[in-house]
Coordinates of C-alpha atoms and ligand atoms in Angstrom, one line a residue:
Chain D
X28 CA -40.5 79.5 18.5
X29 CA -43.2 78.5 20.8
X30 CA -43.9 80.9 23.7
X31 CA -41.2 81.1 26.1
X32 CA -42.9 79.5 29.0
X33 CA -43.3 76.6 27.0
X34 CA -39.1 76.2 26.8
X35 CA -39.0 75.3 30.6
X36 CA -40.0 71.9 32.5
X37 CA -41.7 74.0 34.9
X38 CA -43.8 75.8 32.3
X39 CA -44.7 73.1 30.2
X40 CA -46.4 70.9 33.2
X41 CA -47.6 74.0 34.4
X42 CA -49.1 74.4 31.1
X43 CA -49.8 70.5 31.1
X44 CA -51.9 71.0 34.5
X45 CA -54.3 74.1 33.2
X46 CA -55.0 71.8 29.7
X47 CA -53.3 74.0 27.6
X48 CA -53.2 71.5 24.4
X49 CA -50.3 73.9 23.1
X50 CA -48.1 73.1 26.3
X51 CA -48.8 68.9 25.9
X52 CA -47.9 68.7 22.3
X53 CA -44.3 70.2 22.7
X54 CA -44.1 68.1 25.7
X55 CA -44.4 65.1 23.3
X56 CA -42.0 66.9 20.8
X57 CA -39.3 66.9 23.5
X58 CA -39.8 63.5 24.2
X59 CA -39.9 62.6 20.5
X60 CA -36.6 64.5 19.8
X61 CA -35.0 63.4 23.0
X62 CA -34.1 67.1 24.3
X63 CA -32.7 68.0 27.2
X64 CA -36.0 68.5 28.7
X65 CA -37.2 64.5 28.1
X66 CA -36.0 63.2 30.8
X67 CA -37.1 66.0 33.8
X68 CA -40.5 65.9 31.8
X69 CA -41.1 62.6 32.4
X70 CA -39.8 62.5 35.6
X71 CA -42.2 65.3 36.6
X72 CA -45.1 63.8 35.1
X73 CA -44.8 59.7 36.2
X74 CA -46.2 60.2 39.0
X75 CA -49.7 61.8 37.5
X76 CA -49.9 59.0 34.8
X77 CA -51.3 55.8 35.7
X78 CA -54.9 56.2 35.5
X79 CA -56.0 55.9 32.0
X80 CA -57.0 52.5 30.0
X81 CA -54.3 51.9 27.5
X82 CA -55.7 50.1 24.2
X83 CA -53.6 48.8 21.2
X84 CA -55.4 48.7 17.6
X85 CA -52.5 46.3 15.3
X86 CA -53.1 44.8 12.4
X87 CA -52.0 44.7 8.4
X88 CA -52.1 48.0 6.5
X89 CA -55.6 49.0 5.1
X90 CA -57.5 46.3 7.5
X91 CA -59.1 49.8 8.6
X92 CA -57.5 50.7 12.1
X93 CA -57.2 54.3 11.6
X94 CA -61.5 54.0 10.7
X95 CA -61.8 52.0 13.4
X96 CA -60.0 54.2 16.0
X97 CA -62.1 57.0 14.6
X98 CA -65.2 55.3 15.3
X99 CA -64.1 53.5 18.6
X100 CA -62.7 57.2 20.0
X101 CA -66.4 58.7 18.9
X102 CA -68.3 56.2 20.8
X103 CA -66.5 56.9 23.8
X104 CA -67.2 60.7 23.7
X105 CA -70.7 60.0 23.4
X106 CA -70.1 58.6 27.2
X107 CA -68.4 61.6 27.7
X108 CA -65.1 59.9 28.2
X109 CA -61.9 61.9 26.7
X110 CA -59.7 59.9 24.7
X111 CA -56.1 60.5 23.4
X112 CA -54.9 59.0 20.2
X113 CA -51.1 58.2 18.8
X114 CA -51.1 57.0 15.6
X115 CA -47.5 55.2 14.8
X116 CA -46.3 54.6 10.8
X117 CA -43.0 53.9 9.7
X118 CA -40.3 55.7 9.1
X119 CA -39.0 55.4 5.3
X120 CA -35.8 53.9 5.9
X121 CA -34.4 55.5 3.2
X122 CA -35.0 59.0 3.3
X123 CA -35.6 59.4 7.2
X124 CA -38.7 61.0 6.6
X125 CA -42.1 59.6 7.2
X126 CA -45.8 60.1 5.7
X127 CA -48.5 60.1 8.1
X128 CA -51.8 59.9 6.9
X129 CA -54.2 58.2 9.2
X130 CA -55.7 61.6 10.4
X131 CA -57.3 61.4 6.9
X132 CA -59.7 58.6 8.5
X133 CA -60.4 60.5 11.6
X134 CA -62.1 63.6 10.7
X135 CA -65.2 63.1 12.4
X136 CA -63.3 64.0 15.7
X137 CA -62.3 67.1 15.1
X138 CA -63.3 70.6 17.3
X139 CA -63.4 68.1 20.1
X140 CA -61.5 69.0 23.1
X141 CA -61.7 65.7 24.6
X142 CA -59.9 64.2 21.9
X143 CA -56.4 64.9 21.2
X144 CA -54.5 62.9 18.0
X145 CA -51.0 62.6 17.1
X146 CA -48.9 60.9 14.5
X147 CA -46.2 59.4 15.6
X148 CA -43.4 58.2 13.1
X149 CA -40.8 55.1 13.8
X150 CA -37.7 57.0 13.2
X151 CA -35.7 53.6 13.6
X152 CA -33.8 54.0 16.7
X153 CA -32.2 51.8 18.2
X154 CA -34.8 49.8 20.2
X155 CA -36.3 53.3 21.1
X156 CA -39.2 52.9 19.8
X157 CA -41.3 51.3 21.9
X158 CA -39.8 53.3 24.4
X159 CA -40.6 56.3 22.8
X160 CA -44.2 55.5 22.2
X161 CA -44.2 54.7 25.9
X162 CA -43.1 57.8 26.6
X163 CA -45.9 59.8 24.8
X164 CA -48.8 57.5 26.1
X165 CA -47.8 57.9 29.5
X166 CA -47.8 62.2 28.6
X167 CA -51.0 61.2 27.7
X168 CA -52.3 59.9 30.6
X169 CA -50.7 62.8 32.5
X170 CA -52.9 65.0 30.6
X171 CA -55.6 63.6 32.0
X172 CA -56.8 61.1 29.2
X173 CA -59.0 58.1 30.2
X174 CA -58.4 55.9 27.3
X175 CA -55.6 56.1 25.3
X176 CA -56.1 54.3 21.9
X177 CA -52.1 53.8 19.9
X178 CA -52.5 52.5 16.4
X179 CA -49.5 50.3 14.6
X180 CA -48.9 48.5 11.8
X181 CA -48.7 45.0 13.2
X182 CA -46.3 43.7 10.4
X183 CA -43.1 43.6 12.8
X184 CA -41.4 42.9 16.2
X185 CA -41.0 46.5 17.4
X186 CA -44.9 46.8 16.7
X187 CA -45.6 43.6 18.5
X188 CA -43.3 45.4 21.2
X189 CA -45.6 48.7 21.3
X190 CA -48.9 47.1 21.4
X191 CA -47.7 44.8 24.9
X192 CA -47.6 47.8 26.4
X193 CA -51.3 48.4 26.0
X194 CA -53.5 47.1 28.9
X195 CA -56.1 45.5 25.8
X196 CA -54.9 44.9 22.5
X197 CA -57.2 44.4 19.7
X198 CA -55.9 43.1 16.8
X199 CA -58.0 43.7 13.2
X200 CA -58.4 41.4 10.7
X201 CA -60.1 41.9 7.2
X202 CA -61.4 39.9 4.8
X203 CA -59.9 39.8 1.2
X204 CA -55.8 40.3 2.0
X205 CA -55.2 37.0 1.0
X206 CA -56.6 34.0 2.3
X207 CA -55.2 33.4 5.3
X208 CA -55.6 35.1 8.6
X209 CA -53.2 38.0 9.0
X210 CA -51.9 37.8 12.9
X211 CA -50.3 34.0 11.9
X212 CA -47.6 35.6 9.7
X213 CA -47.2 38.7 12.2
X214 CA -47.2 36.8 15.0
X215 CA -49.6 39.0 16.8
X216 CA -51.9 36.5 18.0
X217 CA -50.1 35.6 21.2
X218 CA -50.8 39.6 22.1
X219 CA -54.7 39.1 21.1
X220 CA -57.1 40.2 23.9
X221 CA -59.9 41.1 21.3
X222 CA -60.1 40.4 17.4
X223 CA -62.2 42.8 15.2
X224 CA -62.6 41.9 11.9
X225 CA -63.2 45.0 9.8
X226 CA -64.9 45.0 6.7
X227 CA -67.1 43.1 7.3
X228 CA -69.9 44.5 4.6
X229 CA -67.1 42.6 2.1
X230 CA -67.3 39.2 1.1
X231 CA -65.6 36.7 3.2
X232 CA -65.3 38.3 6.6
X233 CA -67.3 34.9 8.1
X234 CA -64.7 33.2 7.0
X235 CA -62.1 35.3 8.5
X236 CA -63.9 35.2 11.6
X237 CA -63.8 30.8 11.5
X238 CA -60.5 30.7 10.8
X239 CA -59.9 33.0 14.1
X240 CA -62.4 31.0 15.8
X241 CA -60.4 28.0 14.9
X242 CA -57.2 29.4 15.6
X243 CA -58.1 30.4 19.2
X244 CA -59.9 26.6 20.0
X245 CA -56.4 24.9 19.3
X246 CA -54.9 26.9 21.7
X247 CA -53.1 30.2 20.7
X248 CA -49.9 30.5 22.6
X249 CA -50.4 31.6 26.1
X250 CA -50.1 35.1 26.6
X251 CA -48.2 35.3 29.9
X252 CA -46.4 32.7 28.9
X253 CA -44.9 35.0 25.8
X254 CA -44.5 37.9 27.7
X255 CA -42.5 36.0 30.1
X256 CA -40.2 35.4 27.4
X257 CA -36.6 35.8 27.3
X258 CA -35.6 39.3 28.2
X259 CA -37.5 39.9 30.9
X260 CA -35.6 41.7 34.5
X261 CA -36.2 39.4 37.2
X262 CA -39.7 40.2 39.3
X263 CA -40.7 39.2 42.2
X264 CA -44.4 39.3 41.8
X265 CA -46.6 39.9 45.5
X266 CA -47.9 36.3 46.3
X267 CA -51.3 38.0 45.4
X268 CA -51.4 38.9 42.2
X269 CA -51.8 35.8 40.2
X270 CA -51.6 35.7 36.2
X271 CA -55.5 34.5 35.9
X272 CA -55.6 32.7 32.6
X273 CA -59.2 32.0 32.2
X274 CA -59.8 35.1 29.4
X275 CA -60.5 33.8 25.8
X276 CA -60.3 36.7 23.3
X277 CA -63.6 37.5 21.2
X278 CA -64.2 38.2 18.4
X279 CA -66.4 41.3 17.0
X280 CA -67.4 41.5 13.2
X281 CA -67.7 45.7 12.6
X282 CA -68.2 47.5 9.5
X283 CA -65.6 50.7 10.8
X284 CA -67.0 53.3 8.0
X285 CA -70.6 52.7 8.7
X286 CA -69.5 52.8 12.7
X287 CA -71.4 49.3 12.6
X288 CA -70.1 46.7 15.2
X289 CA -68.3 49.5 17.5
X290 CA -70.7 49.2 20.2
X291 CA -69.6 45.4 20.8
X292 CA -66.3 46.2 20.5
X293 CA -66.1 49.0 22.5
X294 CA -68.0 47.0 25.1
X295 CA -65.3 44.0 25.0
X296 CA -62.8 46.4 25.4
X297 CA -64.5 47.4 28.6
X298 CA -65.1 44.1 29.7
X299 CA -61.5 43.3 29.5
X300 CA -60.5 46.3 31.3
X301 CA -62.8 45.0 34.1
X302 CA -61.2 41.4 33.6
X303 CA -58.1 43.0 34.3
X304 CA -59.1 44.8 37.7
X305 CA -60.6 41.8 38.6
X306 CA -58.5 39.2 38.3
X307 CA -55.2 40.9 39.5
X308 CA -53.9 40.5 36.2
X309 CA -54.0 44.7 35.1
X310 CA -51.9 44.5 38.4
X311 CA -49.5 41.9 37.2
X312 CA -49.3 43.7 34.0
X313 CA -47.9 46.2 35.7
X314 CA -45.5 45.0 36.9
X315 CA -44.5 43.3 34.0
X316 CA -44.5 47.0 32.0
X317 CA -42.5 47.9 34.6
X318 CA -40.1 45.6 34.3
X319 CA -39.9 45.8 30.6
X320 CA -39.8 49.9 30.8
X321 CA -36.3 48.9 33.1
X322 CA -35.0 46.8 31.1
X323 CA -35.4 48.9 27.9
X324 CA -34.3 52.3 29.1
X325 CA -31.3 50.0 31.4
X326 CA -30.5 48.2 27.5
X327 CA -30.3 51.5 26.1
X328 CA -28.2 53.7 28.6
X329 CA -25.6 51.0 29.0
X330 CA -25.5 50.7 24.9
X331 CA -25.1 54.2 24.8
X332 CA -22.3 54.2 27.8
X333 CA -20.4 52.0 25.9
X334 CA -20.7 53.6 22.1
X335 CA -19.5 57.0 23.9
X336 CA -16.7 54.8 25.6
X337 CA -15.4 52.9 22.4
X338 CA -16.1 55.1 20.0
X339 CA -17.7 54.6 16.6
X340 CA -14.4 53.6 14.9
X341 CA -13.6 50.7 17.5
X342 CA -17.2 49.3 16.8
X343 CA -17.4 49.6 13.3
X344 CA -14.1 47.4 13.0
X345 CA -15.8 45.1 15.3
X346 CA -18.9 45.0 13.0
X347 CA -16.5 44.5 9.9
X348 CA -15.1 41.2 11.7
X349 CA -18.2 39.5 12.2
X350 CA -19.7 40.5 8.8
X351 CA -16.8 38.8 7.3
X352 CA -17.0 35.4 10.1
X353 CA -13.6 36.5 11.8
X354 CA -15.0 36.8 14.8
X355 CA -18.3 35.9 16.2
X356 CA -21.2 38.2 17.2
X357 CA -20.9 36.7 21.6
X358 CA -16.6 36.5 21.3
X359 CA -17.3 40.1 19.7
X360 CA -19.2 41.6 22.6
X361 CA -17.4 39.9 25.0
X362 CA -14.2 42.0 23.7
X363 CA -16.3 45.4 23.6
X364 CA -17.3 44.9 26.8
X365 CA -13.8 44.0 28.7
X366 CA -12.3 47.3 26.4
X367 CA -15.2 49.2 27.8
X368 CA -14.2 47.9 31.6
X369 CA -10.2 48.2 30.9
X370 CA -11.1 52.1 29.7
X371 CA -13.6 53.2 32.8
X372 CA -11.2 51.3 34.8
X373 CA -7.8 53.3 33.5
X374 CA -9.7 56.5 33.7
Chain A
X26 CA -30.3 63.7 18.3
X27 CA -31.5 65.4 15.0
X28 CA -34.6 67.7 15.2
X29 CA -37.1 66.4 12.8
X30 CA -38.9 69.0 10.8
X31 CA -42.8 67.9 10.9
X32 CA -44.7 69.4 7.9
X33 CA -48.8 69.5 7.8
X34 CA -50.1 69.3 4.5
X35 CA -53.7 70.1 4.0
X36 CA -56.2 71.2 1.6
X37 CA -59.0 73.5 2.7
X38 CA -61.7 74.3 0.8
X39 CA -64.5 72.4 -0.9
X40 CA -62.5 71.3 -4.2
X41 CA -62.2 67.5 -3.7
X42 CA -59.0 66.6 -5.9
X43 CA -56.6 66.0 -3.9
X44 CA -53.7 64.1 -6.3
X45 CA -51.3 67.2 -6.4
X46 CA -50.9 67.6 -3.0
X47 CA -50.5 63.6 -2.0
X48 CA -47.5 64.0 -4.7
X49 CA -46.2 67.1 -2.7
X50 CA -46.4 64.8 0.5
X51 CA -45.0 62.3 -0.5
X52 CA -41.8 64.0 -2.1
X53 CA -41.5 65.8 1.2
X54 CA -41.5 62.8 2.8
X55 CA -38.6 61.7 0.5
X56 CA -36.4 64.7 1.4
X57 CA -37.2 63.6 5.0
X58 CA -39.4 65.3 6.1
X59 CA -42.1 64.2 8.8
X60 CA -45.4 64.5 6.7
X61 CA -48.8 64.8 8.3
X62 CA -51.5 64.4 5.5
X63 CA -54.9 65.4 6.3
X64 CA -57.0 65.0 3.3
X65 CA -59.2 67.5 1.4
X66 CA -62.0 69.7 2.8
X67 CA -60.2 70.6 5.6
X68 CA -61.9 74.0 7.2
X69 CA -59.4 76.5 8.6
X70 CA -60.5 75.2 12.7
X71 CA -59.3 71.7 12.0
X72 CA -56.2 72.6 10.0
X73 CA -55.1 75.0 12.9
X74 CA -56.1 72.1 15.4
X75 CA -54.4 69.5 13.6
X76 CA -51.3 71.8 13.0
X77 CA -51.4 72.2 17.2
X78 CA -51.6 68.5 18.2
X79 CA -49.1 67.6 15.8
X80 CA -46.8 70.5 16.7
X81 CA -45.8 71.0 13.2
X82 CA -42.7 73.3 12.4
X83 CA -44.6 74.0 9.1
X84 CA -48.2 73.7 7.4
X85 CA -48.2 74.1 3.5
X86 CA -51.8 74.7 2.0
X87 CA -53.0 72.7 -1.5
X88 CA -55.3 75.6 -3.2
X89 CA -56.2 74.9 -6.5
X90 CA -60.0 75.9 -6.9
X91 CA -58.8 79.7 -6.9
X92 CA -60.3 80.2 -3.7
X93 CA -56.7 81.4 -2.3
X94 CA -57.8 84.6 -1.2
X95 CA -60.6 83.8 1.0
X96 CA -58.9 80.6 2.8
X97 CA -55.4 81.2 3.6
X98 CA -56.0 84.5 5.8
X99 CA -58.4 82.4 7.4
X100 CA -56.1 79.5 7.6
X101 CA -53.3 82.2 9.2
X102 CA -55.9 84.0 11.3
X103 CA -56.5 80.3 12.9
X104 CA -53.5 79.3 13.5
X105 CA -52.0 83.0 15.3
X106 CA -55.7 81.9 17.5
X107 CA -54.1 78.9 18.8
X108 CA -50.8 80.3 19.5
X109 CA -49.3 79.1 16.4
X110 CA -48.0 82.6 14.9
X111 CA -44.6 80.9 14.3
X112 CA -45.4 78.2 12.3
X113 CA -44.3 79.0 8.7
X114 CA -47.3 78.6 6.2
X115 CA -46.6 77.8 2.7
X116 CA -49.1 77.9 -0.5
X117 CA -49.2 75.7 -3.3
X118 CA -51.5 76.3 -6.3
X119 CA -52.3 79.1 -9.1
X120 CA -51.8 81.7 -7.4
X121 CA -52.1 85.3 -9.5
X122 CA -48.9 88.1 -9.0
X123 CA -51.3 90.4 -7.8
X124 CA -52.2 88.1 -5.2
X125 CA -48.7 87.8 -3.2
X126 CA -48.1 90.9 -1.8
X127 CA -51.1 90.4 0.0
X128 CA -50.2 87.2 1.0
X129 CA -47.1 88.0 2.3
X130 CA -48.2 90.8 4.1
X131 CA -50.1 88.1 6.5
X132 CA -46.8 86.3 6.9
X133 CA -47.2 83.7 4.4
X134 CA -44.2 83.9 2.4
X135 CA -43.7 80.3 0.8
X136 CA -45.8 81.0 -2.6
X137 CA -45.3 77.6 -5.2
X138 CA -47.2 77.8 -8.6
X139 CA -47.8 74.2 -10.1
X140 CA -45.0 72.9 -11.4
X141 CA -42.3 74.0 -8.7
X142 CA -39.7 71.0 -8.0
X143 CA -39.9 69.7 -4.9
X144 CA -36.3 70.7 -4.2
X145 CA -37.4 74.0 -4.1
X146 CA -40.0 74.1 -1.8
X147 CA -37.1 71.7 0.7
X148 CA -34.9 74.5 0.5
X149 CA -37.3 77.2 1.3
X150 CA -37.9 75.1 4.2
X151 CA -34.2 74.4 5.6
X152 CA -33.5 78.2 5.0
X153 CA -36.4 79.7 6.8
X154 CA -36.4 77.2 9.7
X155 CA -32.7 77.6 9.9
X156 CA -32.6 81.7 10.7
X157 CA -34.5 82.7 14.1
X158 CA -37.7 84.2 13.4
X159 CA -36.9 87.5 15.0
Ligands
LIG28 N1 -65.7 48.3 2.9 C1 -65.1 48.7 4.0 N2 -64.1 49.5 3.9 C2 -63.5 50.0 5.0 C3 -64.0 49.6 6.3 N3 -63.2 50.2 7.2 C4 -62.2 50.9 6.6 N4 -62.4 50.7 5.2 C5 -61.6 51.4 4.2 O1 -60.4 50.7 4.1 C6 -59.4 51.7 3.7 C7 -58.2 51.6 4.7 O2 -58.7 52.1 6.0 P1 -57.7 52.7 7.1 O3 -58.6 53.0 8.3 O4 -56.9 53.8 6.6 O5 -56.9 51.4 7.4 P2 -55.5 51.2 8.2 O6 -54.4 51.3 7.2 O7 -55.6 49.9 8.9 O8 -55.5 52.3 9.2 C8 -60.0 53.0 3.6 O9 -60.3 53.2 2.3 C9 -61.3 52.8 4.4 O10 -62.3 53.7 4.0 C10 -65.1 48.7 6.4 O11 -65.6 48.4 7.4 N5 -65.7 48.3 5.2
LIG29 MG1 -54.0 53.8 9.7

């Protein structure tokens, strides 16, 4: 057991607040795990977050994220600037645990205190994860960290999810995985501020780099636009901050294992960040994290109202009927929902 | 929600094979475990470091170059530096008879020659994380 201060909210941000590194990571193991603790954790610590630059690194496995973060996170200690680092793989569906290797890549920042690097696995909740990840950035940030680099796996939706809530996202390419460009298939271009494309000592990264180039002159999708998508809480944005839309995402060939190209990179990452503050558009994303934040936690407390409600038994039948077409998936929640009123009504 | 046990596995010392203990990783991933892997020539500082950050319930050491005896008190000394006295520290490798009492006097009581199945080395785990360490 960890040192019995570190078992209460008030010791752990006490702990958090003196830099004890010890008192921040089992502040991100209660958020991980969801203890009791979480929720007055975060609560306690939203309102010291907010300062640091938030930067997403997606792309296919082995385009060389976890080399680049390593190189990327060196630079920036060289400017003295501290820089935290979650590194998110999946979980194996199918034994629950996880193997989390990308430390492997990121030696050369060790016996640094201004660096501090965690894995983070999936775990396959239900839509938690982005939440989750969230969650630990924003401990992060409390702690005091001016960037905050999160590596995923861009292959999915819930990794799409985690990078929007990065302030740049930069999403790596590499030559030789196949001909065409990665982030079409993913679908990570519409969340593109920056492109690297990695390994580029190998033969073919020019033409990775032409095919982005290409990609981006007819027209990705617009990013706003996307984010605006579907889901969203309604949010009535100050007459001020206006999405600026004039930001066309570079693109930096590096070489991350012979730190070559990191200096651009890093300095298009910074040149977004100012972009941001300039426009009113970092403003406007924050409102828009805001909103999504709401909506997810909102999504997931009323889901879990309703499971505790009905029961596991009533839903699984439910499930069953659809599966087998009796009953469709909108006619099905409309039923769960008027049980779920007819019981907090009757009780 | 279930508690995930996070496991650090590491190889210190200069020996740069590093085969037996990705295998060990990855069969502790599929008993579902959380799996930090950190590579080979890992010095005591940065296994203690990475074992913080990561918060790990347990850190399990690959030794095979023989070197047992000079890098897992180092390893333990470490990790009791950075508050980590509780973590339970397993050893995979050739280790001698002679050697273990001496290792289990500093606390490390997980000892695996080559050759242990895996379901051995997850039971250890489940039954010492399981009774409070008092
Ligand atoms: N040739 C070459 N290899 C690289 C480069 N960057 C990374 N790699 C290698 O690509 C492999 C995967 O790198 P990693 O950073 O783990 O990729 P990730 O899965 O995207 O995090 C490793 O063997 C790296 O050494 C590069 O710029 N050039
Ligand atoms: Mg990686």
């Amino acid at each position: 057991m960890a040192p019995a201060q570190y078992n209460t909210v008030a010791g752990l941000v006490a702990g958090l607040e003196s830099g004890n590194r010890r008192a921040l990571a089992r502040i991100i193991s209660h958020i991980e795990n969801n203890s009791e603790l979480a929720q007055p954790l975060l609560a306690a610590l939203y309102p010291r977050a907010g300062q640091a630059h938030i930067i997403g690194i997606t792309g296919a496995p082995g385009t060389g994220k976890s080399t680049l973060v390593n190189a990327l996170a060196g630079l920036y200690r060289q400017q003295d600037i501290s820089v935290g680092i979650i590194a998110v793989d999946p979980t194996s569906p199918f034994s629950g645990g996880a193997l989390l290797g990308d430390r492997v890549r990121m030696r050369d920042l060790a016996g640094d205190a201004g660096v501090f690097i965690r894995s983070m696995a999936t775990r396959g909740s239900l839509g938690g994860l982005a939440q989750a990840t969230a969650d630990v950035i924003m401990v992060l940030d409390a702690a005091g960290f001016q960037r905050i680099i999160i590596e995923t796996v861009g292959v999915g939706q819930s990794e799409v999810e985690i990078a929007s809530t990065a302030y740049t996202t930069v999403v790596v390419e590499a030559p030789g995985l196949g001909d065409e460009v990665q982030a079409i298939k993913a679908g990570v271009l519409e969340i593109a501020d920056i492109f690297a494309v990695n390994k580029a000592d190998r033969e073919g990264a020019d033409r990775t780099a032409m095919a982005l180039q290409m990609m981006l002159h007819l027209g990705a999708p617009d990013r706003q636009q996307t984010m605006h998508h579907g889901r969203m809480l309604p949010v009535s944005l100050p007459p001020d901050i206006a999405p600026d839309r004039q930001w066309t995402p570079p693109i930096f060939k590096t070489i991350a294992t012979q730190k070559q190209g990191i200096e651009a990179l890093l300095a298009g990452i910074e040149d977004h960040n100012r972009y941001l503050a300039e426009s009113g558009t970092r403003q406007w994303r924050q409102y828009l994290r805001a909103a999504t934040e709401l909506r997810m936690i909102l999504r997931d407390a009323l889901l879990e109202r309703v499971l505790q409600q009905l029961g596991e038994e009533a839903i699984s039948e439910t499930v069953q009927a659809v599966a087998q077409r009796r009953l469709d998936p909108y006619s099905a929640v409309r039923q769960l929902l008027e049980a779920y009123h007819h019981r907090i009504n009757t009780a | 929600m279930k508690r995930k046990i996070r496991v650090l596995v590491a190889k210190p010392g200069l020996d740069g094979h590093d085969r037996g203990a990705k295998v060990v990783a990855r069969s502790l991933r599929d008993a579902g475990f959380e799996v930090i892997y950190t590579g080979i020539r890992q010095t005591p500082a940065m296994i203690a470091e990475a074992a913080l950050q990561e918060d790990v319930d347990v850190v399990g050491l690959s030794v095979l170059s023989g070197a047992h005896m000079a890098l897992v008190p180092k390893v333990k000394e470490a990790l009791v530096a950075q508050g980590m006295d509780d973590v339970l520290v397993l050893v995979g490798g050739i280790i001698p008879n002679e050697d273990v009492p001496a290792l289990n006097a500093i606390g490390v009581k997980g000892i695996f020659g080559p050759g242990t199945a895996t379901q051995e080395i997850v039971d250890f785990i489940h039954k010492e994380l399981a009774e409070p360490a008092a």
